[in-house]
Each structure stands twice: as C-alpha cells, then as structure tokens.
PDB file of C-alpha atoms in Angstrom:
ATOM      1  CA  UNK A   1      13.911  -8.021  13.955  1.00 79.00           C
ATOM      2  CA  UNK A   2      10.215  -6.369  14.230  1.00 89.00           C
ATOM      3  CA  UNK A   3      11.913  -3.194  14.251  1.00 90.00           C
ATOM      4  CA  UNK A   4      14.013  -3.520  11.460  1.00 90.00           C
ATOM      5  CA  UNK A   5      10.904  -4.120   9.490  1.00 89.00           C
ATOM      6  CA  UNK A   6       8.705  -1.413  11.156  1.00 90.00           C
ATOM      7  CA  UNK A   7      11.155   1.141  11.257  1.00 88.00           C
ATOM      8  CA  UNK A   8      11.240   2.023   7.240  1.00 86.00           C
ATOM      9  CA  UNK A   9       6.869   1.380   6.938  1.00 84.00           C
ATOM     10  CA  UNK A  10       6.758   3.578  10.006  1.00 86.00           C
ATOM     11  CA  UNK A  11       6.477   6.721   8.603  1.00 81.00           C
ATOM     12  CA  UNK A  12       3.874   5.503   6.213  1.00 80.00           C
ATOM     13  CA  UNK A  13       1.954   3.081   9.151  1.00 83.00           C
ATOM     14  CA  UNK A  14       0.915   6.125  11.845  1.00 82.00           C
ATOM     15  CA  UNK A  15      -0.314   7.980   8.326  1.00 75.00           C
ATOM     16  CA  UNK A  16      -2.850   4.714   7.887  1.00 57.00           C
ATOM     17  CA  UNK A  17      -6.330   6.314   8.075  1.00 52.00           C
ATOM     18  CA  UNK A  18      -9.217   8.493   6.676  1.00 46.00           C
ATOM     19  CA  UNK A  19      -8.631  10.067   3.441  1.00 44.00           C
ATOM     20  CA  UNK A  20      -4.492  10.128   3.335  1.00 48.00           C
ATOM     21  CA  UNK A  21      -4.495   5.944   3.124  1.00 49.00           C
ATOM     22  CA  UNK A  22      -4.606   5.686  -0.157  1.00 51.00           C
ATOM     23  CA  UNK A  23      -2.119   8.039  -1.074  1.00 55.00           C
ATOM     24  CA  UNK A  24       0.101   6.800   1.985  1.00 51.00           C
ATOM     25  CA  UNK A  25      -0.144   2.719   0.924  1.00 53.00           C
ATOM     26  CA  UNK A  26       0.131   4.062  -2.576  1.00 58.00           C
ATOM     27  CA  UNK A  27       4.178   6.540  -1.496  1.00 61.00           C
ATOM     28  CA  UNK A  28       4.415   3.619   1.161  1.00 54.00           C
ATOM     29  CA  UNK A  29       4.606   1.035  -2.255  1.00 55.00           C
ATOM     30  CA  UNK A  30       6.536   3.101  -4.213  1.00 63.00           C
ATOM     31  CA  UNK A  31       8.918   2.891  -1.488  1.00 67.00           C
ATOM     32  CA  UNK A  32       9.317  -0.312  -0.130  1.00 74.00           C
ATOM     33  CA  UNK A  33       9.389  -3.653  -1.165  1.00 78.00           C
ATOM     34  CA  UNK A  34       6.169  -4.767  -1.561  1.00 79.00           C
ATOM     35  CA  UNK A  35       5.677  -7.853   0.647  1.00 83.00           C
ATOM     36  CA  UNK A  36       7.493  -6.254   3.425  1.00 84.00           C
ATOM     37  CA  UNK A  37       4.939  -3.268   3.548  1.00 82.00           C
ATOM     38  CA  UNK A  38       1.972  -5.733   3.522  1.00 86.00           C
ATOM     39  CA  UNK A  39       3.202  -7.667   6.533  1.00 90.00           C
ATOM     40  CA  UNK A  40       3.900  -4.608   8.222  1.00 88.00           C
ATOM     41  CA  UNK A  41       0.483  -3.135   7.280  1.00 87.00           C
ATOM     42  CA  UNK A  42      -0.722  -6.797   8.659  1.00 92.00           C
ATOM     43  CA  UNK A  43       1.662  -6.159  12.134  1.00 93.00           C
ATOM     44  CA  UNK A  44       0.719  -2.608  12.436  1.00 90.00           C
ATOM     45  CA  UNK A  45      -2.683  -3.894  12.197  1.00 91.00           C
ATOM     46  CA  UNK A  46      -2.930  -5.854  15.681  1.00 92.00           C
ATOM     47  CA  UNK A  47       0.240  -3.482  17.236  1.00 92.00           C
ATOM     48  CA  UNK A  48      -1.026   0.215  15.653  1.00 89.00           C
ATOM     49  CA  UNK A  49      -3.958   0.975  18.274  1.00 90.00           C
ATOM     50  CA  UNK A  50      -2.192  -0.830  21.011  1.00 92.00           C
ATOM     51  CA  UNK A  51       1.277   2.100  20.262  1.00 90.00           C
ATOM     52  CA  UNK A  52      -1.629   4.748  20.560  1.00 89.00           C
ATOM     53  CA  UNK A  53      -2.254   4.181  24.284  1.00 92.00           C
ATOM     54  CA  UNK A  54       0.932   4.336  25.483  1.00 93.00           C
ATOM     55  CA  UNK A  55       2.922   6.905  24.955  1.00 94.00           C
ATOM     56  CA  UNK A  56       6.652   6.636  25.597  1.00 95.00           C
ATOM     57  CA  UNK A  57       5.806   3.301  22.726  1.00 93.00           C
ATOM     58  CA  UNK A  58       3.610   5.896  20.366  1.00 93.00           C
ATOM     59  CA  UNK A  59       6.766   8.952  21.358  1.00 94.00           C
ATOM     60  CA  UNK A  60       9.498   5.912  19.905  1.00 94.00           C
ATOM     61  CA  UNK A  61       7.002   4.455  17.036  1.00 92.00           C
ATOM     62  CA  UNK A  62       6.968   8.835  15.864  1.00 92.00           C
ATOM     63  CA  UNK A  63      10.946   8.826  16.662  1.00 93.00           C
ATOM     64  CA  UNK A  64      11.722   6.408  14.568  1.00 92.00           C
ATOM     65  CA  UNK A  65       8.897   7.357  11.882  1.00 89.00           C
ATOM     66  CA  UNK A  66      11.554  10.418  11.598  1.00 89.00           C
ATOM     67  CA  UNK A  67      14.396   8.367  11.001  1.00 91.00           C
ATOM     68  CA  UNK A  68      13.932   5.358  10.305  1.00 89.00           C
ATOM     69  CA  UNK A  69      16.961   4.809  10.247  1.00 90.00           C
ATOM     70  CA  UNK A  70      18.569   5.843  13.106  1.00 93.00           C
ATOM     71  CA  UNK A  71      19.639   2.639  15.500  1.00 94.00           C
ATOM     72  CA  UNK A  72      19.224   4.301  18.950  1.00 95.00           C
ATOM     73  CA  UNK A  73      15.749   5.323  18.082  1.00 94.00           C
ATOM     74  CA  UNK A  74      15.218   1.830  16.881  1.00 95.00           C
ATOM     75  CA  UNK A  75      16.473   0.677  20.095  1.00 95.00           C
ATOM     76  CA  UNK A  76      13.919   3.108  21.737  1.00 95.00           C
ATOM     77  CA  UNK A  77      11.364   1.756  19.689  1.00 95.00           C
ATOM     78  CA  UNK A  78      12.601  -1.891  20.545  1.00 95.00           C
ATOM     79  CA  UNK A  79      12.192  -1.765  24.318  1.00 95.00           C
ATOM     80  CA  UNK A  80       9.348  -0.307  24.033  1.00 95.00           C
ATOM     81  CA  UNK A  81       7.953  -2.294  21.772  1.00 94.00           C
ATOM     82  CA  UNK A  82       9.155  -5.743  23.912  1.00 94.00           C
ATOM     83  CA  UNK A  83       7.884  -4.328  26.870  1.00 94.00           C
ATOM     84  CA  UNK A  84       4.332  -3.973  24.953  1.00 94.00           C
ATOM     85  CA  UNK A  85       4.843  -8.088  23.791  1.00 94.00           C
ATOM     86  CA  UNK A  86       5.374  -9.282  27.414  1.00 95.00           C
ATOM     87  CA  UNK A  87       2.691  -7.488  29.038  1.00 94.00           C
ATOM     88  CA  UNK A  88       0.120  -9.087  26.367  1.00 93.00           C
ATOM     89  CA  UNK A  89       1.161 -12.764  25.420  1.00 93.00           C
ATOM     90  CA  UNK A  90      -1.959 -13.681  22.544  1.00 95.00           C
ATOM     91  CA  UNK A  91      -0.314  -9.848  20.813  1.00 94.00           C
ATOM     92  CA  UNK A  92       3.449 -11.336  20.707  1.00 93.00           C
ATOM     93  CA  UNK A  93       1.969 -15.052  19.853  1.00 94.00           C
ATOM     94  CA  UNK A  94      -0.325 -12.734  16.673  1.00 94.00           C
ATOM     95  CA  UNK A  95       2.988 -11.390  15.709  1.00 93.00           C
ATOM     96  CA  UNK A  96       4.946 -14.183  15.607  1.00 92.00           C
ATOM     97  CA  UNK A  97       2.640 -15.656  13.207  1.00 93.00           C
ATOM     98  CA  UNK A  98       2.422 -12.658  11.091  1.00 92.00           C
ATOM     99  CA  UNK A  99       6.346 -12.665  11.506  1.00 90.00           C
ATOM    100  CA  UNK A 100       6.813 -16.439  10.193  1.00 89.00           C
ATOM    101  CA  UNK A 101       3.888 -16.310   7.011  1.00 84.00           C
ATOM    102  CA  UNK A 102       5.800 -16.820   3.748  1.00 71.00           C
ATOM    103  CA  UNK A 103       8.967 -18.034   5.820  1.00 63.00           C
ATOM    104  CA  UNK A 104      10.845 -21.379   4.559  1.00 54.00           C
ATOM    105  CA  UNK A 105       9.661 -24.367   6.806  1.00 51.00           C
ATOM    106  CA  UNK A 106      12.767 -26.132   5.833  1.00 49.00           C
ATOM    107  CA  UNK A 107      15.251 -26.042   9.036  1.00 53.00           C
ATOM    108  CA  UNK A 108      18.761 -26.394   7.214  1.00 53.00           C
ATOM    109  CA  UNK A 109      20.447 -24.919   4.087  1.00 55.00           C
ATOM    110  CA  UNK A 110      20.797 -27.371   0.687  1.00 56.00           C
ATOM    111  CA  UNK A 111      23.451 -26.431  -0.991  1.00 56.00           C
ATOM    112  CA  UNK A 112      24.120 -27.984  -4.457  1.00 56.00           C
ATOM    113  CA  UNK A 113      27.748 -27.364  -5.746  1.00 55.00           C
ATOM    114  CA  UNK A 114      28.941 -28.192  -9.197  1.00 56.00           C
ATOM    115  CA  UNK A 115      33.158 -27.594  -9.929  1.00 56.00           C
ATOM    116  CA  UNK A 116      35.002 -27.396 -12.788  1.00 56.00           C
ATOM    117  CA  UNK A 117      38.436 -27.406 -13.908  1.00 58.00           C
ATOM    118  CA  UNK A 118      38.313 -23.344 -14.553  1.00 54.00           C
ATOM    119  CA  UNK A 119      40.623 -22.196 -12.303  1.00 55.00           C
ATOM    120  CA  UNK A 120      39.360 -23.363  -9.581  1.00 53.00           C
ATOM    121  CA  UNK A 121      36.008 -21.503  -9.946  1.00 52.00           C
ATOM    122  CA  UNK A 122      33.246 -23.136  -7.284  1.00 52.00           C
ATOM    123  CA  UNK A 123      29.628 -22.030  -8.733  1.00 52.00           C
ATOM    124  CA  UNK A 124      27.226 -23.486  -5.633  1.00 51.00           C
ATOM    125  CA  UNK A 125      23.342 -22.867  -5.783  1.00 51.00           C
ATOM    126  CA  UNK A 126      21.279 -22.494  -2.334  1.00 52.00           C
ATOM    127  CA  UNK A 127      17.998 -22.430  -1.644  1.00 56.00           C
ATOM    128  CA  UNK A 128      15.675 -19.343  -2.685  1.00 56.00           C
ATOM    129  CA  UNK A 129      19.354 -18.198  -3.360  1.00 55.00           C
ATOM    130  CA  UNK A 130      22.679 -18.537  -5.930  1.00 52.00           C
ATOM    131  CA  UNK A 131      26.420 -17.839  -4.644  1.00 51.00           C
ATOM    132  CA  UNK A 132      29.000 -17.774  -7.493  1.00 53.00           C
ATOM    133  CA  UNK A 133      32.898 -17.841  -5.897  1.00 52.00           C
ATOM    134  CA  UNK A 134      36.296 -18.416  -7.192  1.00 50.00           C
ATOM    135  CA  UNK A 135      38.611 -20.933  -4.967  1.00 50.00           C
ATOM    136  CA  UNK A 136      42.305 -19.949  -5.178  1.00 53.00           C
ATOM    137  CA  UNK A 137      44.609 -22.699  -3.779  1.00 54.00           C
ATOM    138  CA  UNK A 138      43.607 -26.189  -2.068  1.00 55.00           C
ATOM    139  CA  UNK A 139      40.578 -26.610   0.769  1.00 51.00           C
ATOM    140  CA  UNK A 140      41.693 -29.556   2.617  1.00 51.00           C
ATOM    141  CA  UNK A 141      38.004 -30.865   4.776  1.00 52.00           C
ATOM    142  CA  UNK A 142      34.859 -29.367   5.445  1.00 53.00           C
ATOM    143  CA  UNK A 143      34.088 -25.864   4.566  1.00 53.00           C
ATOM    144  CA  UNK A 144      30.708 -24.172   6.474  1.00 53.00           C
ATOM    145  CA  UNK A 145      29.082 -21.526   5.621  1.00 52.00           C
TER     146      UNK A 145
END
C-alpha cells in the first residue's frame, strides 16, 4: 500500500527542497489528488532522509520515480522499504499512523438498499459511495460483496 501511494508522487517528492520545491508542489498538485499528495508529503517528511542514506533504497526510489507505473520497479522499492521499516519500528509506526489518518473508523460495511418493481432494478448505497446495478433472475439466500 505504501509503495502504491508513493509511486505516482516520487517524481515530485525526490525534487522537494531548495528553490524548486514550490514549483514541484504546484506540478504535483495538478497531477495528483490533493489528499494523496498531502499524505505522501507527510510520509516523505519521515522517510526521505532515510531513503537518501540507504543507497539501494535511494536507487529503487529513483527507478520508480522514472517509471512510476512499473510493477517490477515498485516491487524492488517495496522490498527495500520493508527492510528499512523492519530495521526502524518507530518509523514504521509513524508511517502507519499517517496512513490511517482520514480512514473510516468503522470495521463493517453498511448497505442500505431499496428494490423497486422496475425490471428488478436494485439501488444500494454504501458508506461514502453508491452502487447501482440490475438483477435479472431470482436470487435466493444472502448476497455477499
């Protein structure tokens, strides 16, 4: 999850600092959702210096920054991150807290559903989203998502 969050942000995160920081933040804000960018910056504030100090991790981050969509490069970066976080449990805990910020606190999914006699159309509403679907045929028993 951490790698997936950071991958699209790495081209900008690696450039943060100095005179270019403001322009970098502007470009990132145009291409990355603001909430993801803010979370990535918080994580990078904890992680950035550690990445710079470990050559393998730095190279892996640069590789992902050059090609963020590459699953292979992300896998290497993920492996290096895991090693770093195992060696630094306090850092892992701090990043975990940042990742949990803004996450829903409920552990279950609540679905309210209204079924009308409109060709079996079912409209359901879930926490923070909606799903609209069509059911053709008979359903017996429970439906699991």
